[in-house]
PDB file of N, CA and C in Angstrom:
ATOM      1  N   MET N  26     -45.753  -7.002  -3.755  1.00  0.00           N
ATOM      2  CA  MET N  26     -46.095  -7.517  -2.643  1.00  0.00           C
ATOM      3  C   MET N  26     -46.574  -6.210  -1.735  1.00  0.00           C
ATOM      4  N   ILE N  27     -47.159  -6.468  -0.762  1.00  0.00           N
ATOM      5  CA  ILE N  27     -47.730  -5.561   0.055  1.00  0.00           C
ATOM      6  C   ILE N  27     -47.662  -6.076   1.678  1.00  0.00           C
ATOM      7  N   THR N  28     -47.187  -5.628   2.796  1.00  0.00           N
ATOM      8  CA  THR N  28     -47.125  -6.350   3.810  1.00  0.00           C
ATOM      9  C   THR N  28     -46.929  -4.912   4.934  1.00  0.00           C
ATOM     10  N   SER N  29     -47.179  -5.416   6.064  1.00  0.00           N
ATOM     11  CA  SER N  29     -47.251  -4.488   7.041  1.00  0.00           C
ATOM     12  C   SER N  29     -46.669  -4.895   8.322  1.00  0.00           C
ATOM     13  N   ASP N  30     -46.799  -4.233   9.560  1.00  0.00           N
ATOM     14  CA  ASP N  30     -46.570  -4.829  10.929  1.00  0.00           C
ATOM     15  C   ASP N  30     -47.715  -4.841  11.709  1.00  0.00           C
ATOM     16  N   HIS N  31     -47.792  -5.411  12.742  1.00  0.00           N
ATOM     17  CA  HIS N  31     -49.061  -5.625  13.523  1.00  0.00           C
ATOM     18  C   HIS N  31     -49.702  -4.114  13.956  1.00  0.00           C
ATOM     19  N   GLY N  32     -50.800  -4.168  14.486  1.00  0.00           N
ATOM     20  CA  GLY N  32     -51.658  -3.026  14.852  1.00  0.00           C
ATOM     21  C   GLY N  32     -51.297  -2.565  16.046  1.00  0.00           C
ATOM     22  N   ASP N  33     -51.778  -1.399  16.329  1.00  0.00           N
ATOM     23  CA  ASP N  33     -51.740  -0.717  17.888  1.00  0.00           C
ATOM     24  C   ASP N  33     -53.182  -0.564  18.048  1.00  0.00           C
ATOM     25  N   ALA N  34     -53.256  -0.448  19.768  1.00  0.00           N
ATOM     26  CA  ALA N  34     -54.461  -0.044  20.284  1.00  0.00           C
ATOM     27  C   ALA N  34     -54.837   1.259  20.163  1.00  0.00           C
ATOM     28  N   PHE N  35     -55.951   1.807  20.088  1.00  0.00           N
ATOM     29  CA  PHE N  35     -56.236   3.173  19.973  1.00  0.00           C
ATOM     30  C   PHE N  35     -57.518   3.473  20.866  1.00  0.00           C
ATOM     31  N   ASN N  36     -57.397   2.613  22.006  1.00  0.00           N
ATOM     32  CA  ASN N  36     -58.620   2.841  23.240  1.00  0.00           C
ATOM     33  C   ASN N  36     -59.746   2.220  22.882  1.00  0.00           C
ATOM     34  N   GLU N  37     -59.789   1.150  21.602  1.00  0.00           N
ATOM     35  CA  GLU N  37     -61.016   0.461  21.347  1.00  0.00           C
ATOM     36  C   GLU N  37     -61.387  -0.505  22.278  1.00  0.00           C
ATOM     37  N   HIS N  38     -60.474  -0.929  23.045  1.00  0.00           N
ATOM     38  CA  HIS N  38     -60.777  -1.946  23.973  1.00  0.00           C
ATOM     39  C   HIS N  38     -60.133  -1.826  25.511  1.00  0.00           C
ATOM     40  N   GLY N  39     -59.935  -0.489  25.481  1.00  0.00           N
ATOM     41  CA  GLY N  39     -59.660   0.059  26.992  1.00  0.00           C
ATOM     42  C   GLY N  39     -58.139   0.365  27.403  1.00  0.00           C
ATOM     43  N   PHE N  40     -57.320   0.109  26.280  1.00  0.00           N
ATOM     44  CA  PHE N  40     -56.189   0.566  26.319  1.00  0.00           C
ATOM     45  C   PHE N  40     -55.261   1.097  24.930  1.00  0.00           C
ATOM     46  N   ILE N  41     -54.260   1.571  25.129  1.00  0.00           N
ATOM     47  CA  ILE N  41     -53.390   2.353  24.048  1.00  0.00           C
ATOM     48  C   ILE N  41     -52.102   1.549  23.893  1.00  0.00           C
ATOM     49  N   ASN N  42     -51.605   1.431  22.634  1.00  0.00           N
ATOM     50  CA  ASN N  42     -50.365   0.708  22.447  1.00  0.00           C
ATOM     51  C   ASN N  42     -50.525  -0.500  21.963  1.00  0.00           C
ATOM     52  N   HIS N  43     -49.709  -1.447  22.210  1.00  0.00           N
ATOM     53  CA  HIS N  43     -49.905  -3.000  22.112  1.00  0.00           C
ATOM     54  C   HIS N  43     -48.941  -3.661  22.998  1.00  0.00           C
ATOM     55  N   GLY N  44     -49.161  -4.951  23.011  1.00  0.00           N
ATOM     56  CA  GLY N  44     -48.491  -5.923  24.098  1.00  0.00           C
ATOM     57  C   GLY N  44     -49.226  -6.260  25.303  1.00  0.00           C
ATOM     58  N   GLN N  45     -50.441  -6.013  25.337  1.00  0.00           N
ATOM     59  CA  GLN N  45     -51.345  -6.083  26.303  1.00  0.00           C
ATOM     60  C   GLN N  45     -52.427  -6.890  26.193  1.00  0.00           C
ATOM     61  N   ALA N  46     -52.772  -7.281  24.999  1.00  0.00           N
ATOM     62  CA  ALA N  46     -53.744  -8.178  24.664  1.00  0.00           C
ATOM     63  C   ALA N  46     -53.770  -9.098  23.328  1.00  0.00           C
ATOM     64  N   LEU N  47     -54.569  -9.851  23.099  1.00  0.00           N
ATOM     65  CA  LEU N  47     -54.489 -10.493  21.611  1.00  0.00           C
ATOM     66  C   LEU N  47     -55.542 -10.256  20.861  1.00  0.00           C
ATOM     67  N   TYR N  48     -56.059  -8.916  20.510  1.00  0.00           N
ATOM     68  CA  TYR N  48     -57.231  -8.949  19.625  1.00  0.00           C
ATOM     69  C   TYR N  48     -56.924  -8.923  18.486  1.00  0.00           C
ATOM     70  N   ARG N  49     -57.378  -9.359  17.469  1.00  0.00           N
ATOM     71  CA  ARG N  49     -57.375  -9.313  15.885  1.00  0.00           C
ATOM     72  C   ARG N  49     -56.452  -8.240  15.476  1.00  0.00           C
ATOM     73  N   GLU N  50     -56.991  -7.124  15.622  1.00  0.00           N
ATOM     74  CA  GLU N  50     -56.434  -5.927  15.278  1.00  0.00           C
ATOM     75  C   GLU N  50     -55.053  -5.849  15.473  1.00  0.00           C
ATOM     76  N   LEU N  51     -54.566  -6.258  16.715  1.00  0.00           N
ATOM     77  CA  LEU N  51     -53.206  -6.204  17.360  1.00  0.00           C
ATOM     78  C   LEU N  51     -52.419  -7.092  16.630  1.00  0.00           C
ATOM     79  N   LEU N  52     -52.885  -8.211  16.445  1.00  0.00           N
ATOM     80  CA  LEU N  52     -52.122  -9.572  15.612  1.00  0.00           C
ATOM     81  C   LEU N  52     -52.035  -9.917  14.238  1.00  0.00           C
ATOM     82  N   HIS N  53     -53.202  -9.277  13.768  1.00  0.00           N
ATOM     83  CA  HIS N  53     -53.146  -9.336  12.035  1.00  0.00           C
ATOM     84  C   HIS N  53     -52.148  -8.611  11.261  1.00  0.00           C
ATOM     85  N   VAL N  54     -51.505  -9.234  10.433  1.00  0.00           N
ATOM     86  CA  VAL N  54     -50.281  -8.621   9.741  1.00  0.00           C
ATOM     87  C   VAL N  54     -50.733  -8.886   8.359  1.00  0.00           C
ATOM     88  N   PRO N  55     -50.959  -8.098   7.371  1.00  0.00           N
ATOM     89  CA  PRO N  55     -51.768  -8.161   6.118  1.00  0.00           C
ATOM     90  C   PRO N  55     -50.549  -8.397   5.419  1.00  0.00           C
ATOM     91  N   LEU N  56     -50.587  -9.548   4.316  1.00  0.00           N
ATOM     92  CA  LEU N  56     -49.589  -9.918   3.267  1.00  0.00           C
ATOM     93  C   LEU N  56     -50.338 -10.080   2.000  1.00  0.00           C
ATOM     94  N   LEU N  57     -50.279  -9.221   0.965  1.00  0.00           N
ATOM     95  CA  LEU N  57     -50.927  -9.365  -0.460  1.00  0.00           C
ATOM     96  C   LEU N  57     -49.843  -9.384  -1.269  1.00  0.00           C
ATOM     97  N   VAL N  58     -50.065 -10.450  -2.066  1.00  0.00           N
ATOM     98  CA  VAL N  58     -48.923 -10.923  -3.135  1.00  0.00           C
ATOM     99  C   VAL N  58     -49.555 -10.622  -4.459  1.00  0.00           C
ATOM    100  N   TYR N  59     -49.270 -10.092  -5.587  1.00  0.00           N
ATOM    101  CA  TYR N  59     -49.864 -10.234  -6.729  1.00  0.00           C
ATOM    102  C   TYR N  59     -48.869 -10.943  -7.680  1.00  0.00           C
ATOM    103  N   ILE N  60     -49.544 -11.974  -8.239  1.00  0.00           N
ATOM    104  CA  ILE N  60     -48.609 -12.743  -9.120  1.00  0.00           C
ATOM    105  C   ILE N  60     -49.317 -12.916 -10.682  1.00  0.00           C
ATOM    106  N   PRO N  61     -48.809 -12.397 -11.627  1.00  0.00           N
ATOM    107  CA  PRO N  61     -49.594 -12.085 -12.813  1.00  0.00           C
ATOM    108  C   PRO N  61     -50.056 -13.736 -13.280  1.00  0.00           C
ATOM    109  N   ASN N  62     -50.991 -13.609 -13.892  1.00  0.00           N
ATOM    110  CA  ASN N  62     -51.223 -14.914 -14.579  1.00  0.00           C
ATOM    111  C   ASN N  62     -51.859 -16.013 -13.810  1.00  0.00           C
ATOM    112  N   LEU N  63     -51.908 -15.574 -12.292  1.00  0.00           N
ATOM    113  CA  LEU N  63     -52.789 -16.660 -11.265  1.00  0.00           C
ATOM    114  C   LEU N  63     -53.701 -16.153 -10.756  1.00  0.00           C
ATOM    115  N   PRO N  64     -55.075 -16.858 -10.646  1.00  0.00           N
ATOM    116  CA  PRO N  64     -56.032 -16.362 -10.039  1.00  0.00           C
ATOM    117  C   PRO N  64     -55.883 -16.068  -8.542  1.00  0.00           C
ATOM    118  N   PRO N  65     -56.636 -15.041  -8.002  1.00  0.00           N
ATOM    119  CA  PRO N  65     -56.427 -14.784  -6.359  1.00  0.00           C
ATOM    120  C   PRO N  65     -56.871 -15.818  -5.405  1.00  0.00           C
ATOM    121  N   ARG N  66     -56.261 -16.195  -4.467  1.00  0.00           N
ATOM    122  CA  ARG N  66     -56.563 -17.043  -3.439  1.00  0.00           C
ATOM    123  C   ARG N  66     -55.966 -16.905  -2.276  1.00  0.00           C
ATOM    124  N   GLU N  67     -56.854 -17.486  -1.067  1.00  0.00           N
ATOM    125  CA  GLU N  67     -56.405 -17.125   0.318  1.00  0.00           C
ATOM    126  C   GLU N  67     -55.530 -18.250   0.832  1.00  0.00           C
ATOM    127  N   VAL N  68     -54.505 -18.271   1.604  1.00  0.00           N
ATOM    128  CA  VAL N  68     -53.922 -19.104   1.925  1.00  0.00           C
ATOM    129  C   VAL N  68     -54.411 -19.486   3.265  1.00  0.00           C
ATOM    130  N   ASP N  69     -54.657 -20.950   3.490  1.00  0.00           N
ATOM    131  CA  ASP N  69     -55.480 -21.353   4.586  1.00  0.00           C
ATOM    132  C   ASP N  69     -54.383 -21.597   5.802  1.00  0.00           C
ATOM    133  N   GLY N  70     -54.259 -21.564   7.088  1.00  0.00           N
ATOM    134  CA  GLY N  70     -53.326 -21.896   7.918  1.00  0.00           C
ATOM    135  C   GLY N  70     -52.512 -20.720   8.322  1.00  0.00           C
ATOM    136  N   ALA N  71     -51.459 -21.222   9.298  1.00  0.00           N
ATOM    137  CA  ALA N  71     -50.714 -19.990   9.569  1.00  0.00           C
ATOM    138  C   ALA N  71     -49.540 -19.931   8.881  1.00  0.00           C
ATOM    139  N   VAL N  72     -48.832 -18.891   8.682  1.00  0.00           N
ATOM    140  CA  VAL N  72     -47.656 -18.347   7.909  1.00  0.00           C
ATOM    141  C   VAL N  72     -46.820 -17.436   8.447  1.00  0.00           C
ATOM    142  N   THR N  73     -45.873 -17.115   8.314  1.00  0.00           N
ATOM    143  CA  THR N  73     -44.862 -16.449   8.992  1.00  0.00           C
ATOM    144  C   THR N  73     -44.156 -15.238   8.063  1.00  0.00           C
ATOM    145  N   PRO N  74     -43.742 -14.281   8.567  1.00  0.00           N
ATOM    146  CA  PRO N  74     -42.657 -13.502   7.490  1.00  0.00           C
ATOM    147  C   PRO N  74     -41.624 -13.987   7.294  1.00  0.00           C
ATOM    148  N   LEU N  75     -41.146 -15.119   7.822  1.00  0.00           N
ATOM    149  CA  LEU N  75     -39.988 -15.813   7.527  1.00  0.00           C
ATOM    150  C   LEU N  75     -40.147 -16.720   6.197  1.00  0.00           C
ATOM    151  N   ASP N  76     -41.406 -16.715   5.754  1.00  0.00           N
ATOM    152  CA  ASP N  76     -41.727 -17.300   4.379  1.00  0.00           C
ATOM    153  C   ASP N  76     -41.611 -16.588   3.439  1.00  0.00           C
ATOM    154  N   ILE N  77     -41.586 -15.122   3.411  1.00  0.00           N
ATOM    155  CA  ILE N  77     -41.482 -14.134   2.345  1.00  0.00           C
ATOM    156  C   ILE N  77     -40.220 -14.280   1.492  1.00  0.00           C
ATOM    157  N   VAL N  78     -39.103 -14.412   2.067  1.00  0.00           N
ATOM    158  CA  VAL N  78     -38.012 -14.310   0.876  1.00  0.00           C
ATOM    159  C   VAL N  78     -37.926 -15.603   0.164  1.00  0.00           C
ATOM    160  N   PRO N  79     -37.862 -16.937   0.907  1.00  0.00           N
ATOM    161  CA  PRO N  79     -37.932 -17.886   0.130  1.00  0.00           C
ATOM    162  C   PRO N  79     -38.951 -18.006  -0.756  1.00  0.00           C
ATOM    163  N   THR N  80     -40.189 -17.641  -0.439  1.00  0.00           N
ATOM    164  CA  THR N  80     -41.384 -17.848  -1.653  1.00  0.00           C
ATOM    165  C   THR N  80     -41.101 -16.834  -2.633  1.00  0.00           C
ATOM    166  N   MET N  81     -40.631 -15.485  -2.409  1.00  0.00           N
ATOM    167  CA  MET N  81     -40.335 -14.736  -3.725  1.00  0.00           C
ATOM    168  C   MET N  81     -39.281 -15.135  -4.394  1.00  0.00           C
ATOM    169  N   ALA N  82     -38.164 -15.596  -3.973  1.00  0.00           N
ATOM    170  CA  ALA N  82     -37.174 -16.065  -4.716  1.00  0.00           C
ATOM    171  C   ALA N  82     -37.676 -17.363  -5.800  1.00  0.00           C
ATOM    172  N   ASP N  83     -38.564 -18.155  -4.983  1.00  0.00           N
ATOM    173  CA  ASP N  83     -39.142 -19.227  -5.775  1.00  0.00           C
ATOM    174  C   ASP N  83     -39.818 -18.705  -7.022  1.00  0.00           C
ATOM    175  N   LEU N  84     -40.721 -17.827  -6.698  1.00  0.00           N
ATOM    176  CA  LEU N  84     -41.504 -17.197  -7.661  1.00  0.00           C
ATOM    177  C   LEU N  84     -40.681 -16.349  -8.916  1.00  0.00           C
ATOM    178  N   ALA N  85     -39.599 -15.831  -8.498  1.00  0.00           N
ATOM    179  CA  ALA N  85     -38.644 -14.950  -9.339  1.00  0.00           C
ATOM    180  C   ALA N  85     -37.935 -16.114 -10.011  1.00  0.00           C
ATOM    181  N   GLY N  86     -37.863 -17.338  -9.616  1.00  0.00           N
ATOM    182  CA  GLY N  86     -37.059 -18.233 -10.471  1.00  0.00           C
ATOM    183  C   GLY N  86     -35.512 -18.219  -9.698  1.00  0.00           C
ATOM    184  N   ILE N  87     -35.319 -17.721  -8.707  1.00  0.00           N
ATOM    185  CA  ILE N  87     -33.972 -17.410  -8.178  1.00  0.00           C
ATOM    186  C   ILE N  87     -33.337 -18.401  -7.506  1.00  0.00           C
ATOM    187  N   ASP N  88     -32.262 -18.945  -7.841  1.00  0.00           N
ATOM    188  CA  ASP N  88     -31.772 -20.230  -7.316  1.00  0.00           C
ATOM    189  C   ASP N  88     -31.066 -19.823  -5.839  1.00  0.00           C
ATOM    190  N   VAL N  89     -31.810 -20.255  -4.949  1.00  0.00           N
ATOM    191  CA  VAL N  89     -31.214 -19.614  -3.527  1.00  0.00           C
ATOM    192  C   VAL N  89     -30.842 -21.267  -2.800  1.00  0.00           C
ATOM    193  N   SER N  90     -30.205 -22.269  -3.474  1.00  0.00           N
ATOM    194  CA  SER N  90     -30.049 -23.549  -3.223  1.00  0.00           C
ATOM    195  C   SER N  90     -28.775 -23.479  -2.063  1.00  0.00           C
ATOM    196  N   ASP N  91     -27.895 -22.723  -2.289  1.00  0.00           N
ATOM    197  CA  ASP N  91     -27.067 -22.310  -1.479  1.00  0.00           C
ATOM    198  C   ASP N  91     -27.174 -21.648  -0.411  1.00  0.00           C
ATOM    199  N   LEU N  92     -28.218 -21.207  -0.073  1.00  0.00           N
ATOM    200  CA  LEU N  92     -28.549 -20.129   1.171  1.00  0.00           C
ATOM    201  C   LEU N  92     -29.467 -21.138   1.977  1.00  0.00           C
ATOM    202  N   THR N  93     -29.620 -20.926   3.507  1.00  0.00           N
ATOM    203  CA  THR N  93     -30.618 -21.563   4.128  1.00  0.00           C
ATOM    204  C   THR N  93     -31.425 -20.450   4.978  1.00  0.00           C
ATOM    205  N   PHE N  94     -32.689 -21.053   4.879  1.00  0.00           N
ATOM    206  CA  PHE N  94     -33.900 -19.991   5.341  1.00  0.00           C
ATOM    207  C   PHE N  94     -34.306 -20.839   6.297  1.00  0.00           C
ATOM    208  N   GLU N  95     -35.035 -19.999   7.404  1.00  0.00           N
ATOM    209  CA  GLU N  95     -36.043 -20.718   8.322  1.00  0.00           C
ATOM    210  C   GLU N  95     -37.282 -20.800   7.790  1.00  0.00           C
ATOM    211  N   GLY N  96     -37.805 -19.767   7.016  1.00  0.00           N
ATOM    212  CA  GLY N  96     -38.888 -20.099   6.342  1.00  0.00           C
ATOM    213  C   GLY N  96     -39.019 -21.090   5.080  1.00  0.00           C
ATOM    214  N   GLU N  97     -40.381 -21.281   4.495  1.00  0.00           N
ATOM    215  CA  GLU N  97     -40.552 -22.037   3.492  1.00  0.00           C
ATOM    216  C   GLU N  97     -40.939 -21.384   2.065  1.00  0.00           C
TER     217      GLU N  97
END
């Protein structure tokens, strides 16, 4: 799995840093997950970093039924 944080502005739109606008390069957070033996696909719709732990536990076959997560 590879992920990152949101981006920062480097004067592309007239300002520096973040928190001042909603441009894609400031909002987009990449998330790449390699799962052996499954074809690549893109997930449509909104997701959240809250989904990472429960998803990875499910893929790894880890029983987390005794835990509570905000994500799916």
